[in-house]
PDB file of C-alpha atoms in Angstrom:
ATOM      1  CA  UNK D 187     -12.467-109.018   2.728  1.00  0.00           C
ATOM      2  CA  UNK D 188     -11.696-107.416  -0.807  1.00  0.00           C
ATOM      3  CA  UNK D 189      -7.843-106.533  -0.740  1.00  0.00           C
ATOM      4  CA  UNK D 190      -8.616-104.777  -4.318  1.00  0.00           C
ATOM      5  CA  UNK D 191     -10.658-102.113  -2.294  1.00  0.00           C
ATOM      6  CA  UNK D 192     -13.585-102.702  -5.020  1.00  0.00           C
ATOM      7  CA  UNK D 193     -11.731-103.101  -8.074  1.00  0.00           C
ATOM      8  CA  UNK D 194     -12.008-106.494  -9.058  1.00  0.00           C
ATOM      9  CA  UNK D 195     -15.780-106.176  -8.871  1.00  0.00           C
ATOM     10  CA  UNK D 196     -15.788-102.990 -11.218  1.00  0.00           C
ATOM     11  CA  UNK D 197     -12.136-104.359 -13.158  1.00  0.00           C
ATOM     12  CA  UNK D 198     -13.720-104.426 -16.796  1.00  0.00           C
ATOM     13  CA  UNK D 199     -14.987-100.919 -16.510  1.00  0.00           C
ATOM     14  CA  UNK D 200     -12.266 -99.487 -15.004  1.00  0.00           C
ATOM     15  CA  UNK D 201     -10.325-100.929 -18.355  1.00  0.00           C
ATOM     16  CA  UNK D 202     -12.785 -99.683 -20.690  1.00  0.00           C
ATOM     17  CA  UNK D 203     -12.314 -96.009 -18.194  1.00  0.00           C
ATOM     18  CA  UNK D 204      -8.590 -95.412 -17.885  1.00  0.00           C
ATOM     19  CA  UNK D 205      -7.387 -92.918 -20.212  1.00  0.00           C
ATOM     20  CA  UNK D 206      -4.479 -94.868 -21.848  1.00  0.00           C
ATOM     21  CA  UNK D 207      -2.407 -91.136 -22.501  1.00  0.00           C
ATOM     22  CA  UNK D 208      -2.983 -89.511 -18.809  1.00  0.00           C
ATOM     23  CA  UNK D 209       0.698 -89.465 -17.325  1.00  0.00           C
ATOM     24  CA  UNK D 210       2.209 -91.205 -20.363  1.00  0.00           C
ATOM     25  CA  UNK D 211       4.709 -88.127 -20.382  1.00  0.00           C
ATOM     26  CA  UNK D 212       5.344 -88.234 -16.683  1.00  0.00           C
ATOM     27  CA  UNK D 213       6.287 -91.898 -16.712  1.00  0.00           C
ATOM     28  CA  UNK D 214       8.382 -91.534 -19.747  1.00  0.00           C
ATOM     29  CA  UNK D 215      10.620 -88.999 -17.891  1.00  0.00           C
ATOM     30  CA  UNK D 216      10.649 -91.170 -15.039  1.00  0.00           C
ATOM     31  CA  UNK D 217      11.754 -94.029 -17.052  1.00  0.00           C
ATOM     32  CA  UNK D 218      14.533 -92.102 -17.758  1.00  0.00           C
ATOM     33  CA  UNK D 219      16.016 -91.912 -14.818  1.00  0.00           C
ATOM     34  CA  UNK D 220      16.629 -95.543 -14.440  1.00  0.00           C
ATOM     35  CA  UNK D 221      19.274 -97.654 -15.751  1.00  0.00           C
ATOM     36  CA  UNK D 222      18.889 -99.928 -18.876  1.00  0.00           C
ATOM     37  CA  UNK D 223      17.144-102.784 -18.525  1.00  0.00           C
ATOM     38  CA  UNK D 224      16.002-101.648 -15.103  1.00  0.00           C
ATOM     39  CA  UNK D 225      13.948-103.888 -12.883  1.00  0.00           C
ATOM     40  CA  UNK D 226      10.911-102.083 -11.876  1.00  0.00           C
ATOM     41  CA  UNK D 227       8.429-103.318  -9.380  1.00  0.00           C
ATOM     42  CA  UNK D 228       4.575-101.909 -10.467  1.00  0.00           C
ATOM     43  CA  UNK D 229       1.999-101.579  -7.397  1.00  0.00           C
ATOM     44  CA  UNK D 230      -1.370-101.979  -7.707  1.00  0.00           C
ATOM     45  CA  UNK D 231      -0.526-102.642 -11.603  1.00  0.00           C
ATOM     46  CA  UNK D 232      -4.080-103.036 -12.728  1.00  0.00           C
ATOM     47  CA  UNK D 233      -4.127-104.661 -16.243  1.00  0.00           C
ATOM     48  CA  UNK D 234      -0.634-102.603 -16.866  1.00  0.00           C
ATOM     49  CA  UNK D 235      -1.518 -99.565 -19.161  1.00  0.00           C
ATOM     50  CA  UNK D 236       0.380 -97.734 -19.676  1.00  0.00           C
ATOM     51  CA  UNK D 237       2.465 -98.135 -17.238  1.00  0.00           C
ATOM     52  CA  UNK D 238       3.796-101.169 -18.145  1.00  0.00           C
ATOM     53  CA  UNK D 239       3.637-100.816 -21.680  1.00  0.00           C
ATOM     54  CA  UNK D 240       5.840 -97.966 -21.688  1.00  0.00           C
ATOM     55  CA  UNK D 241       8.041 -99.523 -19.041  1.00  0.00           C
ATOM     56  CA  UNK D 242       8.799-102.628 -20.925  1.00  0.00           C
ATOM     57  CA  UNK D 243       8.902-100.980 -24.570  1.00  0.00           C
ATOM     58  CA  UNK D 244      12.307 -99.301 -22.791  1.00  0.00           C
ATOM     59  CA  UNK D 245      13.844-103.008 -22.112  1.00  0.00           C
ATOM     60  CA  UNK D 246      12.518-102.636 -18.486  1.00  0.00           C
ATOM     61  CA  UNK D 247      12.111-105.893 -16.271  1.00  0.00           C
ATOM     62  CA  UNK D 248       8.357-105.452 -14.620  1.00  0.00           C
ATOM     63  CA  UNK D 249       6.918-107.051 -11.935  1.00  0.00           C
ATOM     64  CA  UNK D 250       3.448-105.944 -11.496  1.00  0.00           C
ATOM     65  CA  UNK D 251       1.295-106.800  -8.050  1.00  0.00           C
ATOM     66  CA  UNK D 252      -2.459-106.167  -7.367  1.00  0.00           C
ATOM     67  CA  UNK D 253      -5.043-107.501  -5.473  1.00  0.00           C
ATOM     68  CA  UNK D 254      -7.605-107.599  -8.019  1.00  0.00           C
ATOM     69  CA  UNK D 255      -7.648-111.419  -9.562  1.00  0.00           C
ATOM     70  CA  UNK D 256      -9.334-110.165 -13.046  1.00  0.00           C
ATOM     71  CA  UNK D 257      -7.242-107.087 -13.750  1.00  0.00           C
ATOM     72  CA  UNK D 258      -3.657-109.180 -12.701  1.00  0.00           C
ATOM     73  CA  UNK D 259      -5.559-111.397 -15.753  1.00  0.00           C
ATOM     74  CA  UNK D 260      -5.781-108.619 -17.859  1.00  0.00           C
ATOM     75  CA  UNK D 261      -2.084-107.858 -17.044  1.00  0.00           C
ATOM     76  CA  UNK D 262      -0.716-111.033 -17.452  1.00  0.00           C
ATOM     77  CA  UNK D 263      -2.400-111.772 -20.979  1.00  0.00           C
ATOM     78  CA  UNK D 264      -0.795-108.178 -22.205  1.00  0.00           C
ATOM     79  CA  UNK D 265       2.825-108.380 -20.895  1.00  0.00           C
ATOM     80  CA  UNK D 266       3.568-112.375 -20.434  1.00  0.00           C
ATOM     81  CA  UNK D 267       6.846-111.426 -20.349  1.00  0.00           C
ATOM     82  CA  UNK D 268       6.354-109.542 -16.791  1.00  0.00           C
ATOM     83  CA  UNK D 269       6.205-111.831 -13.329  1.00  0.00           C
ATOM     84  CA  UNK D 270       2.951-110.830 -11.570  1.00  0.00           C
ATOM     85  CA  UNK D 271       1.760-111.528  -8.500  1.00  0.00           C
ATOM     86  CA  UNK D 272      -1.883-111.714  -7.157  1.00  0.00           C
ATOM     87  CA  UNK D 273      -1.663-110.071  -3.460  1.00  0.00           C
ATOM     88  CA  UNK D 274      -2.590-106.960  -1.559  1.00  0.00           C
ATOM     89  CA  UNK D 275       0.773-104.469  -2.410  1.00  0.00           C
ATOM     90  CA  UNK D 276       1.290-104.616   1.327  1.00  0.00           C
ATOM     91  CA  UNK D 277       1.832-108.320   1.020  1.00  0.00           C
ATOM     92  CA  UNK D 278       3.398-108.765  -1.846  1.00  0.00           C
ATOM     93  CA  UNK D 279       6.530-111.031  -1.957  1.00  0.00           C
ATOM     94  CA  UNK D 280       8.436-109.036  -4.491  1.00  0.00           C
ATOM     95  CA  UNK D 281       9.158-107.073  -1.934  1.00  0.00           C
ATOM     96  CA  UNK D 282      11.668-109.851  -0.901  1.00  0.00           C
ATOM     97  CA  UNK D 283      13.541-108.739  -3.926  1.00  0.00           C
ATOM     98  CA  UNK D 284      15.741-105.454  -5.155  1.00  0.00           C
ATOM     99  CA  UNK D 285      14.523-103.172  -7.658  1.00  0.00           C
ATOM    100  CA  UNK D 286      16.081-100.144  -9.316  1.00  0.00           C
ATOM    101  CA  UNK D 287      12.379 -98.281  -9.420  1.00  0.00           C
ATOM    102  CA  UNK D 288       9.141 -98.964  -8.075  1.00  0.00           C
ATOM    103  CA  UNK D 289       6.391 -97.007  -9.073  1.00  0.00           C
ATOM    104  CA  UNK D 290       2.337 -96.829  -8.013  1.00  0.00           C
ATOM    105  CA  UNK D 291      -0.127 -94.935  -9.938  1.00  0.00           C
ATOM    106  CA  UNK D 292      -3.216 -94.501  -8.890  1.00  0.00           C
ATOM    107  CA  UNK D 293      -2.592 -96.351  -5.432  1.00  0.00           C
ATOM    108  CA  UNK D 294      -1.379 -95.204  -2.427  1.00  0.00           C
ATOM    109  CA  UNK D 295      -4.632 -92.903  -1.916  1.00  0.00           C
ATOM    110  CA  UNK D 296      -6.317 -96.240  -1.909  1.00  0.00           C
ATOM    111  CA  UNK D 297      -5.129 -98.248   0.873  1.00  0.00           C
ATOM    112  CA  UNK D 298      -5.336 -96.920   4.822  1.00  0.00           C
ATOM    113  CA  UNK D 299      -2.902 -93.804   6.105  1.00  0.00           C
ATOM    114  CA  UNK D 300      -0.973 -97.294   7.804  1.00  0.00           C
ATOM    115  CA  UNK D 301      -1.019 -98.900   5.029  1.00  0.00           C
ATOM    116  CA  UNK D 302       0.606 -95.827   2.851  1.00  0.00           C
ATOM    117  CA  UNK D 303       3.399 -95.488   5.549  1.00  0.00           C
ATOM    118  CA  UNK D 304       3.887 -99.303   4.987  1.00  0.00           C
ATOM    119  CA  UNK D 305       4.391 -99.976   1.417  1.00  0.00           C
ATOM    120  CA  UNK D 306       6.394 -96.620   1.890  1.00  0.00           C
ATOM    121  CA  UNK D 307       8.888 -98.910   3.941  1.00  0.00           C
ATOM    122  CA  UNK D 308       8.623-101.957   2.181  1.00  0.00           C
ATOM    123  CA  UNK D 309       9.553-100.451  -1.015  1.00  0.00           C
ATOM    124  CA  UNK D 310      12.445 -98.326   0.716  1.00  0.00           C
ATOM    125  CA  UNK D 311      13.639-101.641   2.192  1.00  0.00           C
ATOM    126  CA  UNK D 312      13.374-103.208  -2.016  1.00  0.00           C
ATOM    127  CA  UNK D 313      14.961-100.337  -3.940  1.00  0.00           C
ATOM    128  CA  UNK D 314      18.841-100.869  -4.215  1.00  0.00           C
ATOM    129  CA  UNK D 315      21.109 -97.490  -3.288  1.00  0.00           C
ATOM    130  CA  UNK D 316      20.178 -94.896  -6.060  1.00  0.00           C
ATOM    131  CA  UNK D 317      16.464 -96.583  -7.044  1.00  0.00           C
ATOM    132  CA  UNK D 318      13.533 -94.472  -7.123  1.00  0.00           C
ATOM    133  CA  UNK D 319      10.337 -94.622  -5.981  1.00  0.00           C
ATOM    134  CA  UNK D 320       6.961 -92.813  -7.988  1.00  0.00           C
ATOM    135  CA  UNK D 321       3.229 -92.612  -6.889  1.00  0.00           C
ATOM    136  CA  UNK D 322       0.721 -90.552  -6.891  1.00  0.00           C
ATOM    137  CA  UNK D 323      -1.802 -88.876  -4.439  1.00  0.00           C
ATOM    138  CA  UNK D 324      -2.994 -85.536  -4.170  1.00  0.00           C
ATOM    139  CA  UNK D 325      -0.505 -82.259  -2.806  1.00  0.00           C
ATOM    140  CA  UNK D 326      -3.572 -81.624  -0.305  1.00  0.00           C
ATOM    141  CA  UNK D 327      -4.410 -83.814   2.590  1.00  0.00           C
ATOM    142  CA  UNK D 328      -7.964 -84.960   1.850  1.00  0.00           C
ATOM    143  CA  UNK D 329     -10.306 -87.740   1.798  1.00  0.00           C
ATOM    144  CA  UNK D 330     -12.588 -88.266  -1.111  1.00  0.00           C
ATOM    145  CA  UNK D 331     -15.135 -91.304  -2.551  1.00  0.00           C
ATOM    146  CA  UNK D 332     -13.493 -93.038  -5.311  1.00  0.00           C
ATOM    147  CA  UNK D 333     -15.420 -92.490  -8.495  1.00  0.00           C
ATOM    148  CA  UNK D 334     -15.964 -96.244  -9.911  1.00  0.00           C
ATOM    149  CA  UNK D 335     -15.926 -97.856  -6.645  1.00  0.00           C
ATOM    150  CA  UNK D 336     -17.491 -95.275  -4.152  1.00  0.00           C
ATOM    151  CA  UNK D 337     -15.272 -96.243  -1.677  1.00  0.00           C
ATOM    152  CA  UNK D 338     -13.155 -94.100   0.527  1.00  0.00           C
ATOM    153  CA  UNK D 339     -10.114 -92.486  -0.864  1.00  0.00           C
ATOM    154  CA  UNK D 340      -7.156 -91.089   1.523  1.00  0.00           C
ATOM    155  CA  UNK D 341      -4.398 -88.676   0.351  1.00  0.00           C
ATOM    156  CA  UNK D 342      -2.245 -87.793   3.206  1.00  0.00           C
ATOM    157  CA  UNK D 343      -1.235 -84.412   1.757  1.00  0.00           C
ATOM    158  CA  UNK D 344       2.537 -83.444   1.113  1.00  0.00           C
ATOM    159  CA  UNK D 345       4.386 -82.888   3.968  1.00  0.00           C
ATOM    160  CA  UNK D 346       2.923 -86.043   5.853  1.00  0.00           C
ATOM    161  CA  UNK D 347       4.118 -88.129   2.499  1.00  0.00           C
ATOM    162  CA  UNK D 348       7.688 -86.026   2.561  1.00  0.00           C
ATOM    163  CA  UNK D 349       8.152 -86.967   6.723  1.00  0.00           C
ATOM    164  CA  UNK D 350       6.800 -90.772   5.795  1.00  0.00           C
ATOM    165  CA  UNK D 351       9.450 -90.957   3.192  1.00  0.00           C
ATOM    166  CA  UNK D 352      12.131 -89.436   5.153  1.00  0.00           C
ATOM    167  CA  UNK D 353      11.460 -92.227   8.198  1.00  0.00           C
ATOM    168  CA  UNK D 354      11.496 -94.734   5.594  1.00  0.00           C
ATOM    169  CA  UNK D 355      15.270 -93.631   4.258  1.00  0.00           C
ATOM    170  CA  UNK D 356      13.884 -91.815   0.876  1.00  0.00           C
ATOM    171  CA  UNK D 357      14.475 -88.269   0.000  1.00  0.00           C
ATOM    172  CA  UNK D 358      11.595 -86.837  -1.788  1.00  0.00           C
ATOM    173  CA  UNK D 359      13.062 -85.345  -5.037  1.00  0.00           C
ATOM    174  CA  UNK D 360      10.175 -83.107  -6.744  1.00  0.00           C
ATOM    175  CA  UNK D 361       6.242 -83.034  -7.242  1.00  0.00           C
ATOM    176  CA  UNK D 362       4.519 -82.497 -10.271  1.00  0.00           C
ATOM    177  CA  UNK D 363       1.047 -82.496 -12.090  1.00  0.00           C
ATOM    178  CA  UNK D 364       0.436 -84.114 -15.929  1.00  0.00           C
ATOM    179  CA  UNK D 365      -2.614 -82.859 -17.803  1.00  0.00           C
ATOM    180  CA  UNK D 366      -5.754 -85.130 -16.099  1.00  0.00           C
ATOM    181  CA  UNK D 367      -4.533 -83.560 -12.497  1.00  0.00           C
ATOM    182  CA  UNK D 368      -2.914 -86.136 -11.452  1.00  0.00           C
ATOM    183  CA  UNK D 369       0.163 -85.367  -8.359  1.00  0.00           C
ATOM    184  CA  UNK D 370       2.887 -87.067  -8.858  1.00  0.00           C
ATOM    185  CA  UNK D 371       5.774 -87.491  -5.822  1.00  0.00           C
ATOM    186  CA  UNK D 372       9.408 -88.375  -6.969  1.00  0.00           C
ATOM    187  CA  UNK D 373      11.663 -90.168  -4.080  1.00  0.00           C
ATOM    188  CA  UNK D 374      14.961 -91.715  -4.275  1.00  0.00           C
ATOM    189  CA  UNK D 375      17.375 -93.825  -1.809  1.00  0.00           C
ATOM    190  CA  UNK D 376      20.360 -92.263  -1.232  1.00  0.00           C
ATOM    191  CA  UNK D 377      20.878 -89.948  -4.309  1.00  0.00           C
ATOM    192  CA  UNK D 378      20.231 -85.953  -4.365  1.00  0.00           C
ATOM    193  CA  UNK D 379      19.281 -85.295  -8.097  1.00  0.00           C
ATOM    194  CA  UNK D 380      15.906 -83.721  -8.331  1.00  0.00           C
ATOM    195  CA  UNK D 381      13.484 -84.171 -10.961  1.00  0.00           C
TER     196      UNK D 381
END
């Protein structure tokens, strides 16, 4: 069974594909929000741009999992500096660890609506009091084939995300949008500060 839901098979194209700028400002703020030298874990971290660029130009500690064998390659010859870990998120034994964010772009939609409410756990369970959690799906529950790999896609809309949060111990903090129509979702563990 592919764990990388079709990406290691399409993994060059999708890195000659990603737009390096969509959601560069969104991550940015994001960053922000954490303390220096912040330990961030990175889901489904592809080969790490620019999400992991931007997060370790700040001083940030990543650790970047995905389930793809050749984009983890791509990430580890960019950022040797970051631990990475070849696994499916959901089994991914960072999540033994504490992190002060955790973020997954372009994941969650990915994986099964069980799977979703998972990682939402595990990576309530990982962030320490006051960490913050960032991923993206769409505002609308829908299901959609995913444009490189045809496969199916799953967003579980907003309010289903807000009540999987909440049952996981995270407070969802604000929504927002960058410029490719992306939906972001902003959660933290035990702070109220919106974003």
């Amino acid at each position: 069974m592919d764990k990388s839901n079709g990406y290691d098979e399409i993994a060059e194209r999708f890195i000659a594909e990603r737009n390096p700028s969509t959601g560069v400002a969104i991550v940015r703020e994001w960053n922000l929000t954490l303390p220096e030298n912040a330990s961030v874990l990175d889901l489904g971290c592809g080969h790490g741009e620019p999400v992991a660029r931007i997060l370790m130009e700040t001083g940030c500690r990543v650790f970047g999992v995905d389930a793809s064998l050749r984009l983890l390659g791509e990430f580890r010859r960019r950022f040797p500096r970051a631990m990475a870990e070849h696994a499916a998120v959901e089994e991914s034994e960072f999540f033994e660890r504490t992190f002060d964010g955790i973020i997954a772009w372009g994941l969650m939609f990915l994986v099964s609506a069980e799977t979703q409410a998972v990682v939402s756990q595990k990576a309530a369970r990982a962030l320490q009091l006051g960490g913050r959690f960032l991923f993206t799906a769409p505002r609308e529950a829908v299901r959609w084939k995913d444009a490189i790999t045809g496969r199916e896609s799953i967003s579980l809309g907003r309010e289903k995300y807000r009540r999987i949060l909440a049952d996981a111990g995270l407070r969802l903090d604000g929504e927002r949008n960058d410029e490719g129509g992306n939906h972001y979702y902003f959660a933290s563990k035990g702070v109220r500060e919106s974003m």
